[in-house]
Each structure stands twice: as C-alpha cells, then as structure tokens.
mmCIF file of C-alpha atoms in Angstrom:
data_model
loop_
_atom_site.group_PDB
_atom_site.id
_atom_site.type_symbol
_atom_site.label_atom_id
_atom_site.label_comp_id
_atom_site.label_asym_id
_atom_site.label_seq_id
_atom_site.Cartn_x
_atom_site.Cartn_y
_atom_site.Cartn_z
ATOM 1 C CA UNK A 1 -5.211 -6.957 22.364
ATOM 2 C CA UNK A 2 -5.524 -3.428 20.913
ATOM 3 C CA UNK A 3 -3.377 -2.465 17.962
ATOM 4 C CA UNK A 4 -2.113 0.874 17.478
ATOM 5 C CA UNK A 5 -1.373 1.826 13.915
ATOM 6 C CA UNK A 6 0.378 4.563 12.010
ATOM 7 C CA UNK A 7 1.787 5.140 8.918
ATOM 8 C CA UNK A 8 5.827 5.995 8.155
ATOM 9 C CA UNK A 9 7.862 6.090 5.096
ATOM 10 C CA UNK A 10 10.679 3.375 5.140
ATOM 11 C CA UNK A 11 14.122 4.623 3.866
ATOM 12 C CA UNK A 12 16.267 3.066 0.892
ATOM 13 C CA UNK A 13 18.312 0.080 1.882
ATOM 14 C CA UNK A 14 20.353 -2.684 0.929
ATOM 15 C CA UNK A 15 19.318 -6.306 1.890
ATOM 16 C CA UNK A 16 20.034 -9.764 1.644
ATOM 17 C CA UNK A 17 17.139 -11.373 -0.104
ATOM 18 C CA UNK A 18 16.690 -15.215 0.360
ATOM 19 C CA UNK A 19 13.710 -16.617 -0.998
ATOM 20 C CA UNK A 20 12.216 -19.470 -0.188
ATOM 21 C CA UNK A 21 8.792 -21.700 0.641
ATOM 22 C CA UNK A 22 6.949 -21.746 4.277
ATOM 23 C CA UNK A 23 3.965 -23.637 5.498
ATOM 24 C CA UNK A 24 0.901 -21.882 6.762
ATOM 25 C CA UNK A 25 0.473 -24.550 9.557
ATOM 26 C CA UNK A 26 3.860 -24.330 10.630
ATOM 27 C CA UNK A 27 4.852 -20.944 10.349
ATOM 28 C CA UNK A 28 6.916 -20.315 13.422
ATOM 29 C CA UNK A 29 9.292 -23.452 12.821
ATOM 30 C CA UNK A 30 9.760 -22.534 9.167
ATOM 31 C CA UNK A 31 10.234 -18.606 10.109
ATOM 32 C CA UNK A 32 12.969 -19.866 12.933
ATOM 33 C CA UNK A 33 14.811 -22.298 10.326
ATOM 34 C CA UNK A 34 14.572 -19.622 7.574
ATOM 35 C CA UNK A 35 16.071 -16.962 9.991
ATOM 36 C CA UNK A 36 18.874 -19.411 10.795
ATOM 37 C CA UNK A 37 19.745 -19.899 6.960
ATOM 38 C CA UNK A 38 19.616 -16.088 6.531
ATOM 39 C CA UNK A 39 22.128 -15.337 8.974
ATOM 40 C CA UNK A 40 24.159 -18.059 8.413
ATOM 41 C CA UNK A 41 24.258 -16.947 4.677
ATOM 42 C CA UNK A 42 25.437 -13.367 6.293
ATOM 43 C CA UNK A 43 28.372 -14.940 7.802
ATOM 44 C CA UNK A 44 29.479 -16.771 4.854
ATOM 45 C CA UNK A 45 29.202 -13.962 2.392
ATOM 46 C CA UNK A 46 31.326 -11.851 4.666
ATOM 47 C CA UNK A 47 28.316 -9.429 5.250
ATOM 48 C CA UNK A 48 27.557 -7.119 8.078
ATOM 49 C CA UNK A 49 23.626 -7.134 9.104
ATOM 50 C CA UNK A 50 22.525 -3.719 10.152
ATOM 51 C CA UNK A 51 19.088 -4.246 10.956
ATOM 52 C CA UNK A 52 16.086 -6.764 12.022
ATOM 53 C CA UNK A 53 15.336 -9.375 9.812
ATOM 54 C CA UNK A 54 12.039 -9.642 7.650
ATOM 55 C CA UNK A 55 9.834 -11.887 5.937
ATOM 56 C CA UNK A 56 7.487 -10.380 2.711
ATOM 57 C CA UNK A 57 4.846 -12.498 1.653
ATOM 58 C CA UNK A 58 5.029 -12.956 -2.415
ATOM 59 C CA UNK A 59 2.192 -14.997 -2.443
ATOM 60 C CA UNK A 60 -0.904 -16.188 -0.471
ATOM 61 C CA UNK A 61 -2.403 -19.428 -0.283
ATOM 62 C CA UNK A 62 -4.454 -21.721 1.987
ATOM 63 C CA UNK A 63 -3.811 -22.437 5.592
ATOM 64 C CA UNK A 64 -2.515 -26.195 4.685
ATOM 65 C CA UNK A 65 -0.198 -25.085 1.866
ATOM 66 C CA UNK A 66 3.215 -23.638 1.563
ATOM 67 C CA UNK A 67 3.573 -20.028 0.276
ATOM 68 C CA UNK A 68 6.565 -18.392 -1.242
ATOM 69 C CA UNK A 69 8.257 -15.777 0.730
ATOM 70 C CA UNK A 70 11.431 -13.399 0.696
ATOM 71 C CA UNK A 71 13.553 -13.604 4.051
ATOM 72 C CA UNK A 72 15.564 -10.494 4.419
ATOM 73 C CA UNK A 73 17.947 -8.507 6.031
ATOM 74 C CA UNK A 74 19.379 -5.153 5.910
ATOM 75 C CA UNK A 75 23.292 -5.491 5.202
ATOM 76 C CA UNK A 76 26.069 -3.546 4.235
ATOM 77 C CA UNK A 77 27.134 -5.170 0.809
ATOM 78 C CA UNK A 78 30.106 -7.304 0.156
ATOM 79 C CA UNK A 79 31.621 -9.359 -2.960
ATOM 80 C CA UNK A 80 31.765 -12.891 -1.425
ATOM 81 C CA UNK A 81 28.083 -14.199 -1.825
ATOM 82 C CA UNK A 82 27.918 -17.378 -3.512
ATOM 83 C CA UNK A 83 25.372 -18.026 -6.312
ATOM 84 C CA UNK A 84 24.602 -21.711 -4.926
ATOM 85 C CA UNK A 85 23.360 -19.925 -1.792
ATOM 86 C CA UNK A 86 20.145 -18.677 -3.699
ATOM 87 C CA UNK A 87 20.176 -15.411 -2.178
ATOM 88 C CA UNK A 88 21.189 -12.085 -3.724
ATOM 89 C CA UNK A 89 22.059 -8.383 -2.331
ATOM 90 C CA UNK A 90 19.316 -5.992 -3.389
ATOM 91 C CA UNK A 91 18.509 -2.500 -3.121
ATOM 92 C CA UNK A 92 15.091 -1.610 -2.045
ATOM 93 C CA UNK A 93 13.459 1.782 -2.344
ATOM 94 C CA UNK A 94 11.761 3.511 0.483
ATOM 95 C CA UNK A 95 8.070 3.120 0.943
ATOM 96 C CA UNK A 96 5.098 4.317 2.321
ATOM 97 C CA UNK A 97 3.834 1.634 4.570
ATOM 98 C CA UNK A 98 1.003 1.241 7.613
ATOM 99 C CA UNK A 99 2.182 -0.686 10.325
ATOM 100 C CA UNK A 100 1.554 -2.324 13.681
ATOM 101 C CA UNK A 101 3.346 -4.225 16.189
ATOM 102 C CA UNK A 102 2.172 -8.047 17.699
ATOM 103 C CA UNK A 103 3.819 -9.180 21.001
ATOM 104 C CA UNK A 104 3.551 -12.775 21.454
ATOM 105 C CA UNK A 105 3.384 -15.993 19.456
ATOM 106 C CA UNK A 106 2.362 -16.171 15.590
ATOM 107 C CA UNK A 107 -0.899 -17.620 16.399
ATOM 108 C CA UNK A 108 -2.261 -14.295 17.311
ATOM 109 C CA UNK A 109 -0.800 -12.859 13.938
ATOM 110 C CA UNK A 110 -4.143 -12.821 12.047
ATOM 111 C CA UNK A 111 -5.945 -10.468 14.881
ATOM 112 C CA UNK A 112 -3.006 -7.970 14.199
ATOM 113 C CA UNK A 113 -3.470 -8.337 10.203
ATOM 114 C CA UNK A 114 -7.232 -7.710 10.727
ATOM 115 C CA UNK A 115 -6.703 -4.816 12.936
ATOM 116 C CA UNK A 116 -4.296 -3.354 10.646
ATOM 117 C CA UNK A 117 -6.507 -3.644 7.313
ATOM 118 C CA UNK A 118 -9.659 -2.323 9.576
ATOM 119 C CA UNK A 119 -7.495 0.496 10.046
ATOM 120 C CA UNK A 120 -6.701 1.009 6.610
ATOM 121 C CA UNK A 121 -10.136 0.620 5.274
ATOM 122 C CA UNK A 122 -11.569 2.945 7.806
ATOM 123 C CA UNK A 123 -8.944 5.520 6.779
ATOM 124 C CA UNK A 124 -8.985 5.051 3.220
ATOM 125 C CA UNK A 125 -5.533 3.748 2.437
ATOM 126 C CA UNK A 126 -5.109 1.135 0.055
ATOM 127 C CA UNK A 127 -2.395 -1.664 -0.280
ATOM 128 C CA UNK A 128 0.149 -1.110 -2.791
ATOM 129 C CA UNK A 129 2.160 -4.179 -2.258
ATOM 130 C CA UNK A 130 2.565 -7.540 0.024
ATOM 131 C CA UNK A 131 2.827 -7.455 3.593
ATOM 132 C CA UNK A 132 6.070 -7.677 5.203
ATOM 133 C CA UNK A 133 6.665 -9.096 8.800
ATOM 134 C CA UNK A 134 9.816 -7.395 10.677
ATOM 135 C CA UNK A 135 11.218 -9.664 13.351
ATOM 136 C CA UNK A 136 12.063 -7.388 15.838
ATOM 137 C CA UNK A 137 12.445 -9.997 18.613
ATOM 138 C CA UNK A 138 12.319 -13.181 16.536
ATOM 139 C CA UNK A 139 12.392 -17.015 17.179
ATOM 140 C CA UNK A 140 16.026 -17.194 16.747
ATOM 141 C CA UNK A 141 16.453 -15.139 19.758
ATOM 142 C CA UNK A 142 13.982 -16.255 22.303
ATOM 143 C CA UNK A 143 12.367 -19.638 22.884
ATOM 144 C CA UNK A 144 8.983 -18.478 24.439
ATOM 145 C CA UNK A 145 6.497 -17.199 22.312
ATOM 146 C CA UNK A 146 5.275 -14.420 24.523
ATOM 147 C CA UNK A 147 8.512 -12.760 24.028
ATOM 148 C CA UNK A 148 8.310 -12.355 20.393
ATOM 149 C CA UNK A 149 8.031 -8.961 18.715
ATOM 150 C CA UNK A 150 6.679 -8.797 15.339
ATOM 151 C CA UNK A 151 6.045 -5.716 13.059
ATOM 152 C CA UNK A 152 3.469 -6.013 10.383
ATOM 153 C CA UNK A 153 4.009 -3.480 7.224
ATOM 154 C CA UNK A 154 1.673 -3.166 4.429
ATOM 155 C CA UNK A 155 2.811 -0.844 1.517
ATOM 156 C CA UNK A 156 0.016 1.761 1.052
ATOM 157 C CA UNK A 157 -0.524 4.435 -1.631
ATOM 158 C CA UNK A 158 -0.298 8.118 -0.634
ATOM 159 C CA UNK A 159 -3.788 9.509 -0.290
ATOM 160 C CA UNK A 160 -5.031 12.623 -2.445
ATOM 161 C CA UNK A 161 -7.861 13.492 -0.357
ATOM 162 C CA UNK A 162 -9.087 14.092 3.059
ATOM 163 C CA UNK A 163 -12.047 11.614 4.504
ATOM 164 C CA UNK A 164 -13.501 9.727 7.306
ATOM 165 C CA UNK A 165 -15.645 6.558 7.724
ATOM 166 C CA UNK A 166 -18.259 6.672 10.550
ATOM 167 C CA UNK A 167 -20.734 3.890 11.696
ATOM 168 C CA UNK A 168 -23.776 6.158 11.308
ATOM 169 C CA UNK A 169 -26.614 6.157 8.724
ATOM 170 C CA UNK A 170 -26.361 8.319 5.775
ATOM 171 C CA UNK A 171 -29.127 10.488 6.700
ATOM 172 C CA UNK A 172 -27.898 11.652 9.994
ATOM 173 C CA UNK A 173 -23.939 12.064 8.681
ATOM 174 C CA UNK A 174 -24.880 14.160 5.850
ATOM 175 C CA UNK A 175 -27.287 16.263 8.002
ATOM 176 C CA UNK A 176 -23.928 16.459 10.403
ATOM 177 C CA UNK A 177 -21.555 17.323 7.375
ATOM 178 C CA UNK A 178 -23.676 20.216 6.440
ATOM 179 C CA UNK A 179 -23.843 21.674 9.799
ATOM 180 C CA UNK A 180 -20.203 21.557 10.786
ATOM 181 C CA UNK A 181 -18.851 22.753 7.221
ATOM 182 C CA UNK A 182 -21.491 25.770 7.914
ATOM 183 C CA UNK A 183 -19.929 26.290 11.418
ATOM 184 C CA UNK A 184 -16.382 26.682 9.769
ATOM 185 C CA UNK A 185 -17.655 29.308 7.366
ATOM 186 C CA UNK A 186 -18.362 27.292 4.072
ATOM 187 C CA UNK A 187 -21.322 28.064 1.952
ATOM 188 C CA UNK A 188 -23.277 25.456 -0.363
ATOM 189 C CA UNK A 189 -23.037 26.151 -4.399
ATOM 190 C CA UNK A 190 -25.226 23.083 -5.156
ATOM 191 C CA UNK A 191 -25.795 19.574 -4.578
ATOM 192 C CA UNK A 192 -25.993 16.427 -6.853
ATOM 193 C CA UNK A 193 -27.760 13.414 -5.739
ATOM 194 C CA UNK A 194 -26.225 10.807 -7.490
ATOM 195 C CA UNK A 195 -28.749 8.062 -6.012
ATOM 196 C CA UNK A 196 -31.608 10.037 -7.700
ATOM 197 C CA UNK A 197 -30.185 11.125 -10.892
ATOM 198 C CA UNK A 198 -28.752 7.172 -11.800
ATOM 199 C CA UNK A 199 -32.412 5.918 -10.896
ATOM 200 C CA UNK A 200 -30.667 2.683 -10.434
ATOM 201 C CA UNK A 201 -31.530 0.407 -7.527
ATOM 202 C CA UNK A 202 -27.959 -0.708 -7.173
ATOM 203 C CA UNK A 203 -26.635 2.433 -6.328
ATOM 204 C CA UNK A 204 -26.338 3.378 -2.704
ATOM 205 C CA UNK A 205 -27.296 6.701 -1.413
ATOM 206 C CA UNK A 206 -24.432 9.340 -2.805
ATOM 207 C CA UNK A 207 -24.496 12.799 -2.314
ATOM 208 C CA UNK A 208 -21.755 15.363 -3.942
ATOM 209 C CA UNK A 209 -21.741 18.891 -2.117
ATOM 210 C CA UNK A 210 -20.331 21.757 -3.882
ATOM 211 C CA UNK A 211 -18.863 24.351 -1.649
ATOM 212 C CA UNK A 212 -16.510 27.525 -1.177
ATOM 213 C CA UNK A 213 -15.388 29.447 1.721
ATOM 214 C CA UNK A 214 -16.254 33.380 0.809
ATOM 215 C CA UNK A 215 -13.463 34.487 2.893
ATOM 216 C CA UNK A 216 -10.635 32.382 1.735
ATOM 217 C CA UNK A 217 -11.650 32.719 -1.811
ATOM 218 C CA UNK A 218 -11.695 36.518 -2.015
ATOM 219 C CA UNK A 219 -8.139 36.460 -0.521
ATOM 220 C CA UNK A 220 -7.258 33.643 -3.226
ATOM 221 C CA UNK A 221 -8.338 35.661 -5.922
ATOM 222 C CA UNK A 222 -6.626 38.787 -4.883
ATOM 223 C CA UNK A 223 -3.338 36.907 -5.069
ATOM 224 C CA UNK A 224 -3.995 35.099 -8.180
ATOM 225 C CA UNK A 225 -7.333 35.518 -10.165
ATOM 226 C CA UNK A 226 -7.153 32.412 -12.203
ATOM 227 C CA UNK A 227 -7.319 30.668 -8.564
ATOM 228 C CA UNK A 228 -11.101 30.820 -8.838
ATOM 229 C CA UNK A 229 -11.017 27.918 -11.299
ATOM 230 C CA UNK A 230 -9.431 25.601 -8.232
ATOM 231 C CA UNK A 231 -11.661 27.353 -5.403
ATOM 232 C CA UNK A 232 -14.917 25.299 -5.033
ATOM 233 C CA UNK A 233 -14.654 22.530 -2.589
ATOM 234 C CA UNK A 234 -15.826 19.004 -3.232
ATOM 235 C CA UNK A 235 -17.320 16.834 -0.364
ATOM 236 C CA UNK A 236 -18.878 13.423 -1.094
ATOM 237 C CA UNK A 237 -21.086 11.691 1.507
ATOM 238 C CA UNK A 238 -21.777 8.318 0.636
ATOM 239 C CA UNK A 239 -23.362 5.028 2.182
ATOM 240 C CA UNK A 240 -20.990 2.007 2.490
ATOM 241 C CA UNK A 241 -19.697 -0.833 4.245
ATOM 242 C CA UNK A 242 -22.418 -0.383 7.121
ATOM 243 C CA UNK A 243 -22.069 2.991 7.626
ATOM 244 C CA UNK A 244 -20.986 6.321 5.883
ATOM 245 C CA UNK A 245 -17.817 7.828 4.046
ATOM 246 C CA UNK A 246 -17.378 11.332 4.111
ATOM 247 C CA UNK A 247 -14.570 12.542 1.440
ATOM 248 C CA UNK A 248 -13.369 15.968 0.508
ATOM 249 C CA UNK A 249 -10.758 16.736 -2.230
ATOM 250 C CA UNK A 250 -7.586 18.155 -0.691
ATOM 251 C CA UNK A 251 -7.014 21.725 -1.669
ATOM 252 C CA UNK A 252 -3.149 21.516 -1.004
ATOM 253 C CA UNK A 253 -3.035 19.137 -4.216
ATOM 254 C CA UNK A 254 -4.429 21.722 -6.484
ATOM 255 C CA UNK A 255 -2.641 24.450 -5.088
ATOM 256 C CA UNK A 256 0.665 22.547 -5.630
ATOM 257 C CA UNK A 257 -0.456 21.975 -9.129
ATOM 258 C CA UNK A 258 -0.631 25.831 -9.920
ATOM 259 C CA UNK A 259 2.754 26.422 -8.383
ATOM 260 C CA UNK A 260 1.705 29.804 -7.011
ATOM 261 C CA UNK A 261 3.490 30.177 -3.683
ATOM 262 C CA UNK A 262 0.720 32.578 -2.024
ATOM 263 C CA UNK A 263 -1.848 30.072 -2.871
ATOM 264 C CA UNK A 264 -0.217 27.689 -0.383
ATOM 265 C CA UNK A 265 -1.422 29.451 3.094
ATOM 266 C CA UNK A 266 -4.858 29.843 1.833
ATOM 267 C CA UNK A 267 -5.136 26.041 0.526
ATOM 268 C CA UNK A 268 -3.592 25.067 3.916
ATOM 269 C CA UNK A 269 -6.098 26.864 5.686
ATOM 270 C CA UNK A 270 -9.062 25.516 3.551
ATOM 271 C CA UNK A 271 -7.396 21.845 4.490
ATOM 272 C CA UNK A 272 -7.323 22.574 8.231
ATOM 273 C CA UNK A 273 -11.018 23.649 8.125
ATOM 274 C CA UNK A 274 -12.310 20.825 6.030
ATOM 275 C CA UNK A 275 -10.265 18.164 8.416
ATOM 276 C CA UNK A 276 -11.647 19.912 11.773
ATOM 277 C CA UNK A 277 -15.150 19.398 9.949
ATOM 278 C CA UNK A 278 -14.599 15.767 9.355
ATOM 279 C CA UNK A 279 -13.194 15.317 12.547
ATOM 280 C CA UNK A 280 -16.346 16.697 14.314
ATOM 281 C CA UNK A 281 -18.415 14.630 12.524
ATOM 282 C CA UNK A 282 -16.465 11.379 13.556
ATOM 283 C CA UNK A 283 -16.493 12.668 17.068
ATOM 284 C CA UNK A 284 -20.242 12.764 17.272
ATOM 285 C CA UNK A 285 -20.858 9.502 15.460
ATOM 286 C CA UNK A 286 -18.253 7.963 18.113
ATOM 287 C CA UNK A 287 -20.187 9.462 21.030
ATOM 288 C CA UNK A 288 -23.516 7.848 19.953
ATOM 289 C CA UNK A 289 -22.510 4.183 19.974
ATOM 290 C CA UNK A 290 -20.244 2.368 22.489
ATOM 291 C CA UNK A 291 -16.784 2.252 22.111
ATOM 292 C CA UNK A 292 -15.563 -1.514 20.790
ATOM 293 C CA UNK A 293 -12.541 -3.264 22.164
ATOM 294 C CA UNK A 294 -9.777 -4.991 20.549
ATOM 295 C CA UNK A 295 -9.887 -2.792 17.088
ATOM 296 C CA UNK A 296 -7.123 -0.505 15.649
ATOM 297 C CA UNK A 297 -6.834 2.802 17.256
ATOM 298 C CA UNK A 298 -8.164 5.784 15.339
ATOM 299 C CA UNK A 299 -6.578 9.112 14.804
ATOM 300 C CA UNK A 300 -7.922 12.223 13.460
ATOM 301 C CA UNK A 301 -9.348 12.723 9.800
ATOM 302 C CA UNK A 302 -6.919 10.839 7.828
ATOM 303 C CA UNK A 303 -5.897 11.847 4.226
ATOM 304 C CA UNK A 304 -6.683 8.956 1.840
ATOM 305 C CA UNK A 305 -7.562 7.520 -1.429
ATOM 306 C CA UNK A 306 -11.052 8.868 -2.573
ATOM 307 C CA UNK A 307 -11.588 5.526 -4.497
ATOM 308 C CA UNK A 308 -11.230 3.344 -1.774
ATOM 309 C CA UNK A 309 -14.039 1.090 -0.810
#
C-alpha cells in the first residue's frame, strides 16, 4: 500500500482523556474495549463528543507486553465527570503533526508507521512527541477489519531550513548542486571541506558552500545597508544514510529576525530560488534510479531541521 504523508497544524481542543493499558499482541481487541469504555464515560458524564476518538502512546514496549496509552475524544466540557472513572477533561494545545491514513486491519499499521517515519527522515522533520492514532472509522463502528480507517499522527518540530535527501553518491550530488545553484544566479564565495579539515576517518564527506546572489544582494543593501550581514547563503552537502543530504539556511528566518519589511520580498525570492535548485537536484537523482513501491509519497523540497539524521 502507498501512503501519502502531509504536515498540518491541529487546533486547540478540550478532550476527555482516559489512560489505560493495551496489549501489543491484542491491540484490536483492547482498542475496541477502550473505545466502548471511553464513549460510555462520555455518556455518564453528560459530555458531548465532537470528533473522532484517538489513542496516544505514552510509552512503547516489546510486542508481547502491555503499554500505557491515553484514549481521547474531543468533547464539550461538562461538570458531571466522576473521579472514580479515572478520566479527566483536559485542553490540548494545537500542534504541528505529520500524518498519514491507513485503511484496513491493525496488522498493517507497522507498514504505515514505517512509511510515515521514512517520509519524516527523508524530509528532515524530527518527532517532538509520542505518536497518536485517530480512529476515523474504529472497531466500535464496524466488524470487518478492511473497513477500518486510522489516521496516524506524529508531532514534529517546525523546520528552520530547506533541504532534500537523495539516494545518490556524494560526488555526483555535489556536482549537481553547484550547477543548479549557478544556473539560478548564485555565486560562490568559498567552500569548506569538513572531511579534510577534521582529518578524522569517522567524519563522513561534508562540504559547506558559502554563496550569495549578486542581483538580490544589491537590492537588499539598497533597502537596508546592514542587510549585508545576512546575505551570504550557506548550503551544506553531506553523505548520510546511504545517500546524500543537501541543506540550505532559510533566508526567510533571517529576514524576519531583522524586522525589516523591505527585506521580506527579497528573502522570499532567495528562498524560492534555493527551493527550486534543491527540487532539481532531487528530480535528477530520481530519474537515475527506478521508483520503489509501497513507500511514502515525496513532495517538493521540504523545509526541515538542519540537525536531523
């Protein structure tokens, strides 16, 4: 099954939270029972559910053991919740999450999680919290596993950089990065070969490119002379995970830090050019190898954390 992944921001909401244990080997049965208890608690407390129930893993354990989870459902608050129920109404803040959907029985969830985490790795997003499962069509609604629909969510950190991961050798990727940046008007100020500088065998191939865009640099300095401190672009090309990762500092972040509105359009144009260059690098690498099946769909150059894998 092919899993499509995207990133969205959840909204703050009040939820009924009910912690309990589930068995990894009998997840379907325990989830169904937990959902029944959750909805029964909603009724006893005089609450009104206003969304799909979910489950958040508070800890992870071996497949043959139990693990503690939170069963949750969005509700409109009400005052009749008994302390003996073990449940409570809490307000959950909005969060940035990577998500995908799985159709079918829970035996296929590991493949969905694998695709979701592969997408996060290739796009550079880092997990910032435990995974959750939202039961859009749960075991309390249907009896046939093939009719189940589960949305998997993993909270992620907002990305401060632009980057791509390609399954291509370092030398080939570096050559293509230089060419695509040159085609888009960037000029090189210098390069730092960290592999050579460190003189350590355990340091992977790692090159830092220092660049600037002459035309846009002139416009930026005309708008704000101190902007020259922010104009050089840093692009990192490094070997990792059987391929190569290319990362570029996001000029939009630097422009926002100055508070100068006049720099925003210029930073936006540099951002667009860097993104287009990295998209071209990924597209070229993709044409040189056959497409794999059953993996997460890949979008354009993603903004992501530069200190990822």
